[in-house]
PDB file of C-alpha atoms and ligand atoms in Angstrom:
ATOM      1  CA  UNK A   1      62.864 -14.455 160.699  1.00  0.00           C
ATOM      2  CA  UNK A   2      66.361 -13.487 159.540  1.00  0.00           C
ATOM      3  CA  UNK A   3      66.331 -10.111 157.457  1.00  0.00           C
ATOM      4  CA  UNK A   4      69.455 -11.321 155.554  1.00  0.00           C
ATOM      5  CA  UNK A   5      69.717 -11.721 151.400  1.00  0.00           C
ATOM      6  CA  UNK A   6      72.018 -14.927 152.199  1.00  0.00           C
ATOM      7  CA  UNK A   7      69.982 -16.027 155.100  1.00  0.00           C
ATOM      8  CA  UNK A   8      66.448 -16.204 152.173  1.00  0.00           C
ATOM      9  CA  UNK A   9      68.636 -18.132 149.963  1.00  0.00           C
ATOM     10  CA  UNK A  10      70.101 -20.607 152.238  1.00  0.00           C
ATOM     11  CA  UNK A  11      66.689 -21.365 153.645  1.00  0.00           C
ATOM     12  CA  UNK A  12      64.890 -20.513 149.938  1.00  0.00           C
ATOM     13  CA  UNK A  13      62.540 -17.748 151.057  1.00  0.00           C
ATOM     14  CA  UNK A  14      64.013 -16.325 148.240  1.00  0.00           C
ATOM     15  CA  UNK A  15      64.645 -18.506 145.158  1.00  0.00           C
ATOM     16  CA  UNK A  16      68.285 -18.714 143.671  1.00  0.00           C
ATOM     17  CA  UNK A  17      70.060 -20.971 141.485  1.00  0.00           C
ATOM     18  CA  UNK A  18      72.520 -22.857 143.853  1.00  0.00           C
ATOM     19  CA  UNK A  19      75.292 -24.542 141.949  1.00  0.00           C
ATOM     20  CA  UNK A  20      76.104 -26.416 144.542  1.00  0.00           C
ATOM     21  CA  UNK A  21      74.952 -27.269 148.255  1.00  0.00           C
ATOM     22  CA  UNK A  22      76.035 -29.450 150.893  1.00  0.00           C
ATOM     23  CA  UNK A  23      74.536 -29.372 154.803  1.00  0.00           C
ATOM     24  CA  UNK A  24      77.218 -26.819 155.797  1.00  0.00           C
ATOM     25  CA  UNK A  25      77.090 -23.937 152.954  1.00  0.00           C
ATOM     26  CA  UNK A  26      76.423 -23.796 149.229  1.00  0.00           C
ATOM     27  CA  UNK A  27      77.769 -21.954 145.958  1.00  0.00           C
ATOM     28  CA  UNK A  28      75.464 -19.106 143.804  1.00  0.00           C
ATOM     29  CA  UNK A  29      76.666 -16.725 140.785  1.00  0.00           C
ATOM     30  CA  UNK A  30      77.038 -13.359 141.657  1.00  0.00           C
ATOM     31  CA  UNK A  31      74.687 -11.322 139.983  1.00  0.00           C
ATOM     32  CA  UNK A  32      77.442  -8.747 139.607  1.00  0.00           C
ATOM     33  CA  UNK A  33      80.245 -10.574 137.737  1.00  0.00           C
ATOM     34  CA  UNK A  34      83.851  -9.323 138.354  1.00  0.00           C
ATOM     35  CA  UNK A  35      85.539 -12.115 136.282  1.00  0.00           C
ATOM     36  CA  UNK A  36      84.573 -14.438 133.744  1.00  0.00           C
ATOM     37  CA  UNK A  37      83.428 -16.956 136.909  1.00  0.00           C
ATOM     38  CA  UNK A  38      82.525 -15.453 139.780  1.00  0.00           C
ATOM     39  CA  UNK A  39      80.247 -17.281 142.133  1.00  0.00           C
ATOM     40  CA  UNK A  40      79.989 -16.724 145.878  1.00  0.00           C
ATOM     41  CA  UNK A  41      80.492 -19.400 148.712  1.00  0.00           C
ATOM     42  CA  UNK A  42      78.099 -19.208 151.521  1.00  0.00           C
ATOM     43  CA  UNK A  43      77.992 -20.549 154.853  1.00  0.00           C
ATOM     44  CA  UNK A  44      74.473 -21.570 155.638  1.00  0.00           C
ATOM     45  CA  UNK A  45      74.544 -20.260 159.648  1.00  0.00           C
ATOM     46  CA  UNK A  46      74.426 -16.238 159.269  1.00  0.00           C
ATOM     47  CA  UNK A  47      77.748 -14.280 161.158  1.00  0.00           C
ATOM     48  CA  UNK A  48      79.231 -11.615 160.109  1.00  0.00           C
ATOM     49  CA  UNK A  49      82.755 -10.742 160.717  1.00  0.00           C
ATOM     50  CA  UNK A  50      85.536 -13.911 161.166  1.00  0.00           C
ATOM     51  CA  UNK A  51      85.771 -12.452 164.588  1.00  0.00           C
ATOM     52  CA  UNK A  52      82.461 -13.444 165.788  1.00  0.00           C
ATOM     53  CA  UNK A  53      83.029 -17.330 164.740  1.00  0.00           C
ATOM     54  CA  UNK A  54      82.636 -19.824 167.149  1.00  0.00           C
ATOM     55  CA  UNK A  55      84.475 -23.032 167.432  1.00  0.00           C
ATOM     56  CA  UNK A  56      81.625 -24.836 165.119  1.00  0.00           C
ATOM     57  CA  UNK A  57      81.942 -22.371 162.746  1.00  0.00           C
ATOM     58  CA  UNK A  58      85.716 -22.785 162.342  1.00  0.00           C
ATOM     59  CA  UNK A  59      85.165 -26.382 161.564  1.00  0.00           C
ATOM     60  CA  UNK A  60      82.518 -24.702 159.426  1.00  0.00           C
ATOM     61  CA  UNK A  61      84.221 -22.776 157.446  1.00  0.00           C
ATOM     62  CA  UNK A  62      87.560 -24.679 157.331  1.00  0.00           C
ATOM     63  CA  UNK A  63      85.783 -27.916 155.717  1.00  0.00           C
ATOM     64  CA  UNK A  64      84.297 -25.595 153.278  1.00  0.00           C
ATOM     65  CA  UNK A  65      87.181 -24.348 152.280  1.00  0.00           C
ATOM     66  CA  UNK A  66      88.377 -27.473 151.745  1.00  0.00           C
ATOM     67  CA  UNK A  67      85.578 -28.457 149.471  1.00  0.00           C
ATOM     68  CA  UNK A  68      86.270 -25.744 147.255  1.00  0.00           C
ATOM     69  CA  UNK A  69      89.064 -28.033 144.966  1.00  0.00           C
ATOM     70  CA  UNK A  70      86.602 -31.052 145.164  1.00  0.00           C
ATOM     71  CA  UNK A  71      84.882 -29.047 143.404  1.00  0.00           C
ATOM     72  CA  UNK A  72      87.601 -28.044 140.407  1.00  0.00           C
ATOM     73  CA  UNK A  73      85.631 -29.277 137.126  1.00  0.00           C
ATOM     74  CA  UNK A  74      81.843 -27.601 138.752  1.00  0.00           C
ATOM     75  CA  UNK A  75      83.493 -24.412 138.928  1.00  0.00           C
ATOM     76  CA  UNK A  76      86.040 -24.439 136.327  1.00  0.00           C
ATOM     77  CA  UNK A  77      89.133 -23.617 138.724  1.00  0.00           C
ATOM     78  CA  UNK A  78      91.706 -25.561 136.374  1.00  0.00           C
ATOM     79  CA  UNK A  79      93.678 -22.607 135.936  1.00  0.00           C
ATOM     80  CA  UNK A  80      93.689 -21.442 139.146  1.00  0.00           C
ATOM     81  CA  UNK A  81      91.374 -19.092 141.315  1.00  0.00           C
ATOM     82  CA  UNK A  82      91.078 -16.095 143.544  1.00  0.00           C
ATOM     83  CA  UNK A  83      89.248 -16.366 146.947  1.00  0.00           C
ATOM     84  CA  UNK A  84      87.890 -12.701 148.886  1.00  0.00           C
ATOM     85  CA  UNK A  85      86.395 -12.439 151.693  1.00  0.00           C
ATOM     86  CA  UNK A  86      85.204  -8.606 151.832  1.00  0.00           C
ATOM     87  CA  UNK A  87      85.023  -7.638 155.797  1.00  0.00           C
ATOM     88  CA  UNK A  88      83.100  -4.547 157.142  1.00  0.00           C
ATOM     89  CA  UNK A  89      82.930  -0.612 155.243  1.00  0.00           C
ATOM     90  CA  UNK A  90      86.701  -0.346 153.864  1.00  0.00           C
ATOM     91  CA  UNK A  91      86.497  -3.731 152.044  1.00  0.00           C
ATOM     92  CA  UNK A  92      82.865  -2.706 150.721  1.00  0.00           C
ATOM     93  CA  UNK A  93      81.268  -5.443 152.544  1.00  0.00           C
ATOM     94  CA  UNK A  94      77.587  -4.799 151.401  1.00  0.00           C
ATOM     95  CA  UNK A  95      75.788  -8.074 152.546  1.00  0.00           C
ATOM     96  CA  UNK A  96      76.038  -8.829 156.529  1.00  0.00           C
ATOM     97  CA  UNK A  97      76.629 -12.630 156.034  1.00  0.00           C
ATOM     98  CA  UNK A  98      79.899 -14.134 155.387  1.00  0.00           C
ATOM     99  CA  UNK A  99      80.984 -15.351 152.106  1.00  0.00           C
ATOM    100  CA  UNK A 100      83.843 -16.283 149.928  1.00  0.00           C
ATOM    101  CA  UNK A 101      83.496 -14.466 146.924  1.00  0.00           C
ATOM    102  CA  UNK A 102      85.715 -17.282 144.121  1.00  0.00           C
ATOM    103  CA  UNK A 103      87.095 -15.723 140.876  1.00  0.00           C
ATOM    104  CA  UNK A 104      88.276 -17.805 137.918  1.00  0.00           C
ATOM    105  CA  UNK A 105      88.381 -18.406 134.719  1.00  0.00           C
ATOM    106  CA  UNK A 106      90.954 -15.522 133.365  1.00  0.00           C
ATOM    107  CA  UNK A 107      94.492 -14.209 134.359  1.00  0.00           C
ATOM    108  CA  UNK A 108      93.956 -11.562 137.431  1.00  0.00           C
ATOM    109  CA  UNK A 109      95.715  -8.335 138.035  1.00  0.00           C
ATOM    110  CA  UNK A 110      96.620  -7.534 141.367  1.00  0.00           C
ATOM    111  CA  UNK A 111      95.331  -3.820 142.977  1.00  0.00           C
ATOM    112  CA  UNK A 112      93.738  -4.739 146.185  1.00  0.00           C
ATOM    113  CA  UNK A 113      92.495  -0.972 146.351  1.00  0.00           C
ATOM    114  CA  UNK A 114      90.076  -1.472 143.766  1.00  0.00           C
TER     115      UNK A 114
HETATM  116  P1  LIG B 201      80.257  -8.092 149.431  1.00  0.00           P
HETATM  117  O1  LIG B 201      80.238  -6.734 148.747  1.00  0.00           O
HETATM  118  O2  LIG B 201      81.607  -8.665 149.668  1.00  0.00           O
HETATM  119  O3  LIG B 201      79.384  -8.062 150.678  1.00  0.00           O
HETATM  120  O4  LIG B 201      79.586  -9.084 148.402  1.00  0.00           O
HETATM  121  C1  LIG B 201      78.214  -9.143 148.168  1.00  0.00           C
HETATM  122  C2  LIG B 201      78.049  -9.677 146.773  1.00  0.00           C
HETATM  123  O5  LIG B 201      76.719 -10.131 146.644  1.00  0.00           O
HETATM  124  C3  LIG B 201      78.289  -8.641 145.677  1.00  0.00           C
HETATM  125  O6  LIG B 201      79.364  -9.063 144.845  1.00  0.00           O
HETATM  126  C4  LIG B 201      76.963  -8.614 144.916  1.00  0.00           C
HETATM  127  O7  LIG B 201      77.126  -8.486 143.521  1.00  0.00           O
HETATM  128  C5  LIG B 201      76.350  -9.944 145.311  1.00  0.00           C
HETATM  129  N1  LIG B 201      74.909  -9.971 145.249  1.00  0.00           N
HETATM  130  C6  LIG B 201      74.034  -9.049 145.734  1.00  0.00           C
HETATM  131  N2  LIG B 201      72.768  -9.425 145.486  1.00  0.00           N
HETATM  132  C7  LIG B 201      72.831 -10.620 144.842  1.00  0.00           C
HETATM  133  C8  LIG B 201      71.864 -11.515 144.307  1.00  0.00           C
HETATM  134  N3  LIG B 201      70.558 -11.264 144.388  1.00  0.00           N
HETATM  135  N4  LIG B 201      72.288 -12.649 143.691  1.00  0.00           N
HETATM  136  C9  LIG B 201      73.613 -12.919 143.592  1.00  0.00           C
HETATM  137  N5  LIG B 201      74.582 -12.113 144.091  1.00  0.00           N
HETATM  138  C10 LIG B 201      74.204 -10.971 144.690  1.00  0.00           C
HETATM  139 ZN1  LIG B 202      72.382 -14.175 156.903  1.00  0.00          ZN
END
């Protein structure tokens, strides 16, 4: 058993509100909102770091990515969105599974140093 917050939710151990889910990943709020949408885009196979990806994983993660403006009207992206992806202790990665954190819904300033 995977000891993962992501892991629980992708295979429901722990119950969360997925606003969307395909085979390959699927889309939650983040309880900790840092714009007026802010939901977080989850591969379903736990890895860390883009470095450890393998090959199926980069098909992975690139047809997810592509998803993400199929998905315009779901997650209100009309005017435009921000995509992070937080990697290891500097970026203040706090959960050990990939994900795409997706910000919308309101002009963004820019100070990547938080
Ligand atoms: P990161 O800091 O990049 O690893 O992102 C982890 C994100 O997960 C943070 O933005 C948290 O607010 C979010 N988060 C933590 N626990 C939960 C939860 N139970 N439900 C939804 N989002 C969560
Ligand atoms: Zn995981």
């Amino acid at each position: 058993m995977c000891d993962c917050l992501f892991c629980k939710f992708s295979n429901g151990e722990i119950p969360v509100e997925k606003v969307y889910e395909d085979g390959n990943f699927f889309i939650i709020r983040d309880i900790n909102p840092q714009a007026v949408n802010h939901y977080l885009v989850i591969p379903k196979k736990h890895f860390k770091y883009l470095s450890e990806m393998t090959e199926e994983d980069r098909a992975n993660l690139g047809e997810m990515l592509a998803a993400i403006p199929k998905l315009e009207k779901l997650l209100k992206l009309e005017g435009g969105y921000r995509l992070v992806i937080n990697q290891g202790d500097d970026a203040g990665q706090t959960v050990p599974h990939l994900h795409v954190h997706l910000l919308s819904g309101q002009k963004m300033g820019w100070n990547p140093a938080g």
